[in-house]
Amino acid sequence: MNLRRARDAKGLTQEQMAERASISLYAYQQYERGAVTRGGAATNPRLATVLTICQALEISINDLLPDVPRLVVATD
């Protein structure tokens, strides 16, 4: 969801985004859609690809990635 919102905010098409990030349109569409493999695992891009996408969108990686839940450490 964050990827699509960021792309829409920049007024870019999926084709333009894929070109700016130097990845295939198909791969970009899979990332934006949050597609899963046959085994049920998410099709996650490599870190280098995520950073390239962030550069193309002129956003920080924190703007793109979902919030990480805080860990609660139990003390005895």
N, CA, C and O atoms as a printed pandas DataFrame, in Angstrom:
     atom_number atom_name residue_name chain_id  residue_number  x_coord  y_coord  z_coord
0              1         N          MET        A               1    0.817   -1.194    0.000
1              2        CA          MET        A               1    0.000    0.000    0.000
2              3         C          MET        A               1    0.867    1.268    0.000
3              4         O          MET        A               1    0.582    2.224   -0.722
4              5         N          ASN        A               2    1.924    1.261    0.816
5              6        CA          ASN        A               2    2.785    2.440    0.896
6              7         C          ASN        A               2    3.461    2.726   -0.436
7              8         O          ASN        A               2    3.641    3.883   -0.814
8              9         N          LEU        A               3    3.832    1.668   -1.141
9             10        CA          LEU        A               3    4.500    1.837   -2.427
10            11         C          LEU        A               3    3.569    2.493   -3.435
11            12         O          LEU        A               3    3.963    3.424   -4.137
12            13         N          ARG        A               4    2.353    2.017   -3.506
13            14        CA          ARG        A               4    1.401    2.598   -4.458
14            15         C          ARG        A               4    1.076    4.044   -4.095
15            16         O          ARG        A               4    1.018    4.908   -4.969
16            17         N          ARG        A               5    0.866    4.306   -2.815
17            18        CA          ARG        A               5    0.569    5.686   -2.390
18            19         C          ARG        A               5    1.704    6.632   -2.750
19            20         O          ARG        A               5    1.471    7.743   -3.226
20            21         N          ALA        A               6    2.930    6.185   -2.520
21            22        CA          ALA        A               6    4.087    7.033   -2.824
22            23         C          ALA        A               6    4.190    7.286   -4.322
23            24         O          ALA        A               6    4.485    8.401   -4.752
24            25         N          ARG        A               7    3.947    6.254   -5.107
25            26        CA          ARG        A               7    3.999    6.412   -6.572
26            27         C          ARG        A               7    2.905    7.346   -7.043
27            28         O          ARG        A               7    3.154    8.239   -7.854
28            29         N          ASP        A               8    1.690    7.149   -6.541
29            30        CA          ASP        A               8    0.570    8.015   -6.917
30            31         C          ASP        A               8    0.838    9.476   -6.537
31            32         O          ASP        A               8    0.500   10.392   -7.287
32            33         N          ALA        A               9    1.446    9.682   -5.367
33            34        CA          ALA        A               9    1.744   11.041   -4.908
34            35         C          ALA        A               9    2.719   11.751   -5.844
35            36         O          ALA        A               9    2.689   12.976   -5.963
36            37         N          LYS        A              10    3.572   10.993   -6.499
37            38        CA          LYS        A              10    4.527   11.570   -7.450
38            39         C          LYS        A              10    3.942   11.674   -8.858
39            40         O          LYS        A              10    4.571   12.234   -9.755
40            41         N          GLY        A              11    2.740   11.133   -9.047
41            42        CA          GLY        A              11    2.102   11.203  -10.356
42            43         C          GLY        A              11    2.755   10.306  -11.396
43            44         O          GLY        A              11    2.735   10.616  -12.587
44            45         N          LEU        A              12    3.332    9.199  -10.952
45            46        CA          LEU        A              12    4.032    8.288  -11.858
46            47         C          LEU        A              12    3.189    7.055  -12.163
47            48         O          LEU        A              12    2.397    6.604  -11.336
48            49         N          THR        A              13    3.375    6.524  -13.358
49            50        CA          THR        A              13    2.741    5.256  -13.702
50            51         C          THR        A              13    3.647    4.124  -13.213
51            52         O          THR        A              13    4.800    4.350  -12.846
52            53         N          GLN        A              14    3.112    2.917  -13.215
53            54        CA          GLN        A              14    3.935    1.770  -12.851
54            55         C          GLN        A              14    5.090    1.605  -13.835
55            56         O          GLN        A              14    6.200    1.246  -13.444
56            57         N          GLU        A              15    4.828    1.864  -15.087
57            58        CA          GLU        A              15    5.869    1.756  -16.107
58            59         C          GLU        A              15    7.004    2.745  -15.848
59            60         O          GLU        A              15    8.179    2.395  -15.956
60            61         N          GLN        A              16    6.647    3.970  -15.509
61            62        CA          GLN        A              16    7.657    4.985  -15.222
62            63         C          GLN        A              16    8.476    4.609  -13.988
63            64         O          GLN        A              16    9.692    4.799  -13.954
64            65         N          MET        A              17    7.791    4.073  -12.976
65            66        CA          MET        A              17    8.491    3.676  -11.757
66            67         C          MET        A              17    9.470    2.554  -12.033
67            68         O          MET        A              17   10.613    2.592  -11.576
68            69         N          ALA        A              18    9.026    1.555  -12.780
69            70        CA          ALA        A              18    9.902    0.431  -13.098
70            71         C          ALA        A              18   11.131    0.914  -13.866
71            72         O          ALA        A              18   12.247    0.460  -13.612
72            73         N          GLU        A              19   10.924    1.819  -14.789
73            74        CA          GLU        A              19   12.040    2.355  -15.573
74            75         C          GLU        A              19   13.000    3.132  -14.683
75            76         O          GLU        A              19   14.214    2.962  -14.787
76            77         N          ARG        A              20   12.470    3.984  -13.809
77            78        CA          ARG        A              20   13.327    4.777  -12.912
78            79         C          ARG        A              20   14.122    3.880  -11.971
79            80         O          ARG        A              20   15.264    4.188  -11.632
80            81         N          ALA        A              21   13.516    2.765  -11.546
81            82        CA          ALA        A              21   14.181    1.864  -10.608
82            83         C          ALA        A              21   15.018    0.803  -11.325
83            84         O          ALA        A              21   15.670   -0.018  -10.679
84            85         N          SER        A              22   14.999    0.821  -12.638
85            86        CA          SER        A              22   15.755   -0.142  -13.450
86            87         C          SER        A              22   15.387   -1.590  -13.133
87            88         O          SER        A              22   16.250   -2.462  -13.027
88            89         N          ILE        A              23   14.079   -1.819  -12.986
89            90        CA          ILE        A              23   13.590   -3.177  -12.788
90            91         C          ILE        A              23   12.490   -3.426  -13.813
91            92         O          ILE        A              23   11.989   -2.492  -14.440
92            93         N          SER        A              24   12.125   -4.677  -13.975
93            94        CA          SER        A              24   11.086   -4.983  -14.952
94            95         C          SER        A              24    9.734   -4.487  -14.444
95            96         O          SER        A              24    9.497   -4.385  -13.240
96            97         N          LEU        A              25    8.872   -4.188  -15.382
97            98        CA          LEU        A              25    7.520   -3.770  -15.019
98            99         C          LEU        A              25    6.833   -4.865  -14.229
99           100         O          LEU        A              25    6.150   -4.590  -13.243
100          101         N          TYR        A              26    7.012   -6.111  -14.657
101          102        CA          TYR        A              26    6.384   -7.242  -13.965
102          103         C          TYR        A              26    6.828   -7.305  -12.505
103          104         O          TYR        A              26    5.998   -7.472  -11.611
104          105         N          ALA        A              27    8.137   -7.171  -12.260
105          106        CA          ALA        A              27    8.643   -7.214  -10.881
106          107         C          ALA        A              27    8.053   -6.074  -10.067
107          108         O          ALA        A              27    7.615   -6.277   -8.934
108          109         N          TYR        A              28    8.040   -4.872  -10.640
109          110        CA          TYR        A              28    7.481   -3.731   -9.914
110          111         C          TYR        A              28    6.019   -3.974   -9.565
111          112         O          TYR        A              28    5.594   -3.710   -8.440
112          113         N          GLN        A              29    5.258   -4.470  -10.516
113          114        CA          GLN        A              29    3.839   -4.744  -10.269
114          115         C          GLN        A              29    3.665   -5.770   -9.157
115          116         O          GLN        A              29    2.748   -5.655   -8.344
116          117         N          GLN        A              30    4.531   -6.763   -9.115
117          118        CA          GLN        A              30    4.457   -7.772   -8.062
118          119         C          GLN        A              30    4.717   -7.155   -6.693
119          120         O          GLN        A              30    4.023   -7.471   -5.726
120          121         N          TYR        A              31    5.710   -6.280   -6.607
121          122        CA          TYR        A              31    6.020   -5.630   -5.333
122          123         C          TYR        A              31    4.869   -4.744   -4.885
123          124         O          TYR        A              31    4.492   -4.749   -3.713
124          125         N          GLU        A              32    4.317   -3.993   -5.808
125          126        CA          GLU        A              32    3.242   -3.069   -5.454
126          127         C          GLU        A              32    1.984   -3.822   -5.038
127          128         O          GLU        A              32    1.261   -3.400   -4.135
128          129         N          ARG        A              33    1.742   -4.920   -5.698
129          130        CA          ARG        A              33    0.548   -5.710   -5.398
130          131         C          ARG        A              33    0.717   -6.558   -4.141
131          132         O          ARG        A              33   -0.269   -7.008   -3.556
132          133         N          GLY        A              34    1.959   -6.775   -3.727
133          134        CA          GLY        A              34    2.200   -7.632   -2.570
134          135         C          GLY        A              34    1.942   -9.086   -2.908
135          136         O          GLY        A              34    1.417   -9.846   -2.094
136          137         N          ALA        A              35    2.317   -9.463   -4.116
137          138        CA          ALA        A              35    2.061  -10.815   -4.601
138          139         C          ALA        A              35    2.802  -11.850   -3.758
139          140         O          ALA        A              35    3.774  -11.541   -3.068
140          141         N          VAL        A              36    2.321  -13.067   -3.835
141          142        CA          VAL        A              36    2.938  -14.184   -3.124
142          143         C          VAL        A              36    3.336  -15.261   -4.125
143          144         O          VAL        A              36    2.773  -15.353   -5.216
144          145         N          THR        A              37    4.308  -16.066   -3.740
145          146        CA          THR        A              37    4.757  -17.174   -4.575
146          147         C          THR        A              37    3.786  -18.339   -4.433
147          148         O          THR        A              37    2.859  -18.293   -3.623
148          149         N          ARG        A              38    4.002  -19.365   -5.213
149          150        CA          ARG        A              38    3.144  -20.564   -5.120
150          151         C          ARG        A              38    3.163  -21.175   -3.734
151          152         O          ARG        A              38    2.173  -21.750   -3.283
152          153         N          GLY        A              39    4.294  -21.047   -3.064
153          154        CA          GLY        A              39    4.417  -21.590   -1.711
154          155         C          GLY        A              39    3.810  -20.693   -0.643
155          156         O          GLY        A              39    3.768  -21.062    0.530
156          157         N          GLY        A              40    3.343  -19.522   -1.042
157          158        CA          GLY        A              40    2.698  -18.614   -0.101
158          159         C          GLY        A              40    3.601  -17.542    0.473
159          160         O          GLY        A              40    3.152  -16.704    1.255
160          161         N          ALA        A              41    4.880  -17.559    0.091
161          162        CA          ALA        A              41    5.804  -16.540    0.596
162          163         C          ALA        A              41    5.642  -15.253   -0.214
163          164         O          ALA        A              41    5.365  -15.292   -1.413
164          165         N          ALA        A              42    5.817  -14.134    0.448
165          166        CA          ALA        A              42    5.712  -12.838   -0.229
166          167         C          ALA        A              42    6.868  -12.655   -1.201
167          168         O          ALA        A              42    7.983  -13.112   -0.950
168          169         N          THR        A              43    6.588  -11.983   -2.311
169          170        CA          THR        A              43    7.655  -11.660   -3.263
170          171         C          THR        A              43    8.279  -10.345   -2.832
171          172         O          THR        A              43    7.854   -9.270   -3.254
172          173         N          ASN        A              44    9.278  -10.445   -2.000
173          174        CA          ASN        A              44    9.931   -9.267   -1.448
174          175         C          ASN        A              44   11.166   -8.900   -2.264
175          176         O          ASN        A              44   11.951   -9.773   -2.634
176          177         N          PRO        A              45   11.336   -7.615   -2.542
177          178        CA          PRO        A              45   12.519   -7.186   -3.272
178          179         C          PRO        A              45   13.760   -7.237   -2.389
179          180         O          PRO        A              45   13.663   -7.232   -1.161
180          181         N          ARG        A              46   14.910   -7.285   -3.018
181          182        CA          ARG        A              46   16.172   -7.195   -2.283
182          183         C          ARG        A              46   16.320   -5.784   -1.735
183          184         O          ARG        A              46   15.696   -4.845   -2.229
184          185         N          LEU        A              47   17.144   -5.647   -0.718
185          186        CA          LEU        A              47   17.350   -4.346   -0.084
186          187         C          LEU        A              47   17.835   -3.315   -1.099
187          188         O          LEU        A              47   17.392   -2.167   -1.076
188          189         N          ALA        A              48   18.728   -3.711   -1.973
189          190        CA          ALA        A              48   19.233   -2.779   -2.985
190          191         C          ALA        A              48   18.102   -2.268   -3.868
191          192         O          ALA        A              48   18.094   -1.100   -4.257
192          193         N          THR        A              49   17.155   -3.131   -4.183
193          194        CA          THR        A              49   16.010   -2.727   -5.004
194          195         C          THR        A              49   15.121   -1.759   -4.233
195          196         O          THR        A              49   14.651   -0.768   -4.793
196          197         N          VAL        A              50   14.889   -2.036   -2.963
197          198        CA          VAL        A              50   14.077   -1.143   -2.131
198          199         C          VAL        A              50   14.723    0.239   -2.069
199          200         O          VAL        A              50   14.034    1.252   -2.190
200          201         N          LEU        A              51   16.027    0.284   -1.885
201          202        CA          LEU        A              51   16.726    1.566   -1.817
202          203         C          LEU        A              51   16.657    2.310   -3.147
203          204         O          LEU        A              51   16.521    3.533   -3.169
204          205         N          THR        A              52   16.749    1.582   -4.245
205          206        CA          THR        A              52   16.636    2.208   -5.570
206          207         C          THR        A              52   15.237    2.773   -5.775
207          208         O          THR        A              52   15.079    3.868   -6.314
208          209         N          ILE        A              53   14.228    2.034   -5.350
209          210        CA          ILE        A              53   12.844    2.509   -5.450
210          211         C          ILE        A              53   12.664    3.770   -4.612
211          212         O          ILE        A              53   12.020    4.723   -5.051
212          213         N          CYS        A              54   13.228    3.777   -3.415
213          214        CA          CYS        A              54   13.139    4.967   -2.557
214          215         C          CYS        A              54   13.798    6.168   -3.213
215          216         O          CYS        A              54   13.263    7.275   -3.161
216          217         N          GLN        A              55   14.947    5.960   -3.825
217          218        CA          GLN        A              55   15.618    7.057   -4.523
218          219         C          GLN        A              55   14.765    7.564   -5.673
219          220         O          GLN        A              55   14.653    8.771   -5.884
220          221         N          ALA        A              56   14.162    6.644   -6.419
221          222        CA          ALA        A              56   13.327    7.035   -7.564
222          223         C          ALA        A              56   12.111    7.835   -7.105
223          224         O          ALA        A              56   11.655    8.733   -7.812
224          225         N          LEU        A              57   11.589    7.511   -5.929
225          226        CA          LEU        A              57   10.422    8.206   -5.396
226          227         C          LEU        A              57   10.802    9.425   -4.551
227          228         O          LEU        A              57    9.937   10.204   -4.150
228          229         N          GLU        A              58   12.100    9.582   -4.284
229          230        CA          GLU        A              58   12.597   10.660   -3.432
230          231         C          GLU        A              58   11.958   10.627   -2.052
231          232         O          GLU        A              58   11.486   11.639   -1.533
232          233         N          ILE        A              59   11.960    9.418   -1.471
233          234        CA          ILE        A              59   11.424    9.221   -0.118
234          235         C          ILE        A              59   12.438    8.429    0.698
235          236         O          ILE        A              59   13.364    7.831    0.149
236          237         N          SER        A              60   12.255    8.431    2.004
237          238        CA          SER        A              60   13.133    7.637    2.862
238          239         C          SER        A              60   12.582    6.213    2.942
239          240         O          SER        A              60   11.400    5.973    2.694
240          241         N          ILE        A              61   13.438    5.303    3.283
241          242        CA          ILE        A              61   13.013    3.910    3.417
242          243         C          ILE        A              61   11.955    3.782    4.515
243          244         O          ILE        A              61   11.095    2.905    4.444
244          245         N          ASN        A              62   12.011    4.641    5.517
245          246        CA          ASN        A              62   11.012    4.605    6.596
246          247         C          ASN        A              62    9.620    4.958    6.090
247          248         O          ASN        A              62    8.619    4.510    6.649
248          249         N          ASP        A              63    9.558    5.761    5.033
249          250        CA          ASP        A              63    8.260    6.114    4.453
250          251         C          ASP        A              63    7.658    4.948    3.685
251          252         O          ASP        A              63    6.442    4.871    3.513
252          253         N          LEU        A              64    8.493    4.061    3.234
253          254        CA          LEU        A              64    8.033    2.961    2.396
254          255         C          LEU        A              64    7.699    1.707    3.190
255          256         O          LEU        A              64    6.717    1.025    2.896
256          257         N          LEU        A              65    8.505    1.404    4.185
257          258        CA          LEU        A              65    8.316    0.171    4.939
258          259         C          LEU        A              65    7.242    0.334    6.007
259          260         O          LEU        A              65    7.040    1.428    6.534
260          261         N          PRO        A              66    6.553   -0.764    6.323
261          262        CA          PRO        A              66    5.534   -0.684    7.375
262          263         C          PRO        A              66    6.189   -0.484    8.737
263          264         O          PRO        A              66    7.368   -0.786    8.923
264          265         N          ASP        A              67    5.416    0.023    9.677
265          266        CA          ASP        A              67    5.922    0.203   11.033
266          267         C          ASP        A              67    6.278   -1.149   11.632
267          268         O          ASP        A              67    5.582   -2.143   11.426
268          269         N          VAL        A              68    7.361   -1.163   12.365
269          270        CA          VAL        A              68    7.798   -2.386   13.056
270          271         C          VAL        A              68    7.185   -2.374   14.442
271          272         O          VAL        A              68    7.298   -1.387   15.168
272          273         N          PRO        A              69    6.536   -3.469   14.812
273          274        CA          PRO        A              69    5.952   -3.496   16.157
274          275         C          PRO        A              69    7.052   -3.435   17.223
275          276         O          PRO        A              69    8.125   -4.019   17.068
276          277         N          ARG        A              70    6.763   -2.734   18.276
277          278        CA          ARG        A              70    7.727   -2.634   19.367
278          279         C          ARG        A              70    7.740   -3.943   20.131
279          280         O          ARG        A              70    6.701   -4.552   20.386
280          281         N          LEU        A              71    8.941   -4.359   20.487
281          282        CA          LEU        A              71    9.082   -5.571   21.285
282          283         C          LEU        A              71    8.945   -5.204   22.759
283          284         O          LEU        A              71    9.491   -4.203   23.224
284          285         N          VAL        A              72    8.219   -6.022   23.464
285          286        CA          VAL        A              72    8.067   -5.824   24.896
286          287         C          VAL        A              72    8.893   -6.904   25.594
287          288         O          VAL        A              72    8.671   -8.100   25.406
288          289         N          VAL        A              73    9.828   -6.462   26.385
289          290        CA          VAL        A              73   10.695   -7.396   27.094
290          291         C          VAL        A              73   10.118   -7.626   28.474
291          292         O          VAL        A              73    9.949   -6.693   29.259
292          293         N          ALA        A              74    9.823   -8.866   28.754
293          294        CA          ALA        A              74    9.273   -9.218   30.071
294          295         C          ALA        A              74   10.414   -9.332   31.060
295          296         O          ALA        A              74   11.450   -9.930   30.770
296          297         N          THR        A              75   10.214   -8.756   32.216
297          298        CA          THR        A              75   11.217   -8.872   33.284
298          299         C          THR        A              75   10.616   -9.696   34.403
299          300         O          THR        A              75    9.447   -9.551   34.757
300          301         N          ASP        A              76   11.430  -10.544   34.934
301          302        CA          ASP        A              76   10.960  -11.409   36.044
302          303         C          ASP        A              76   11.434  -10.924   37.361
303          304         O          ASP        A              76   11.130  -11.531   38.388
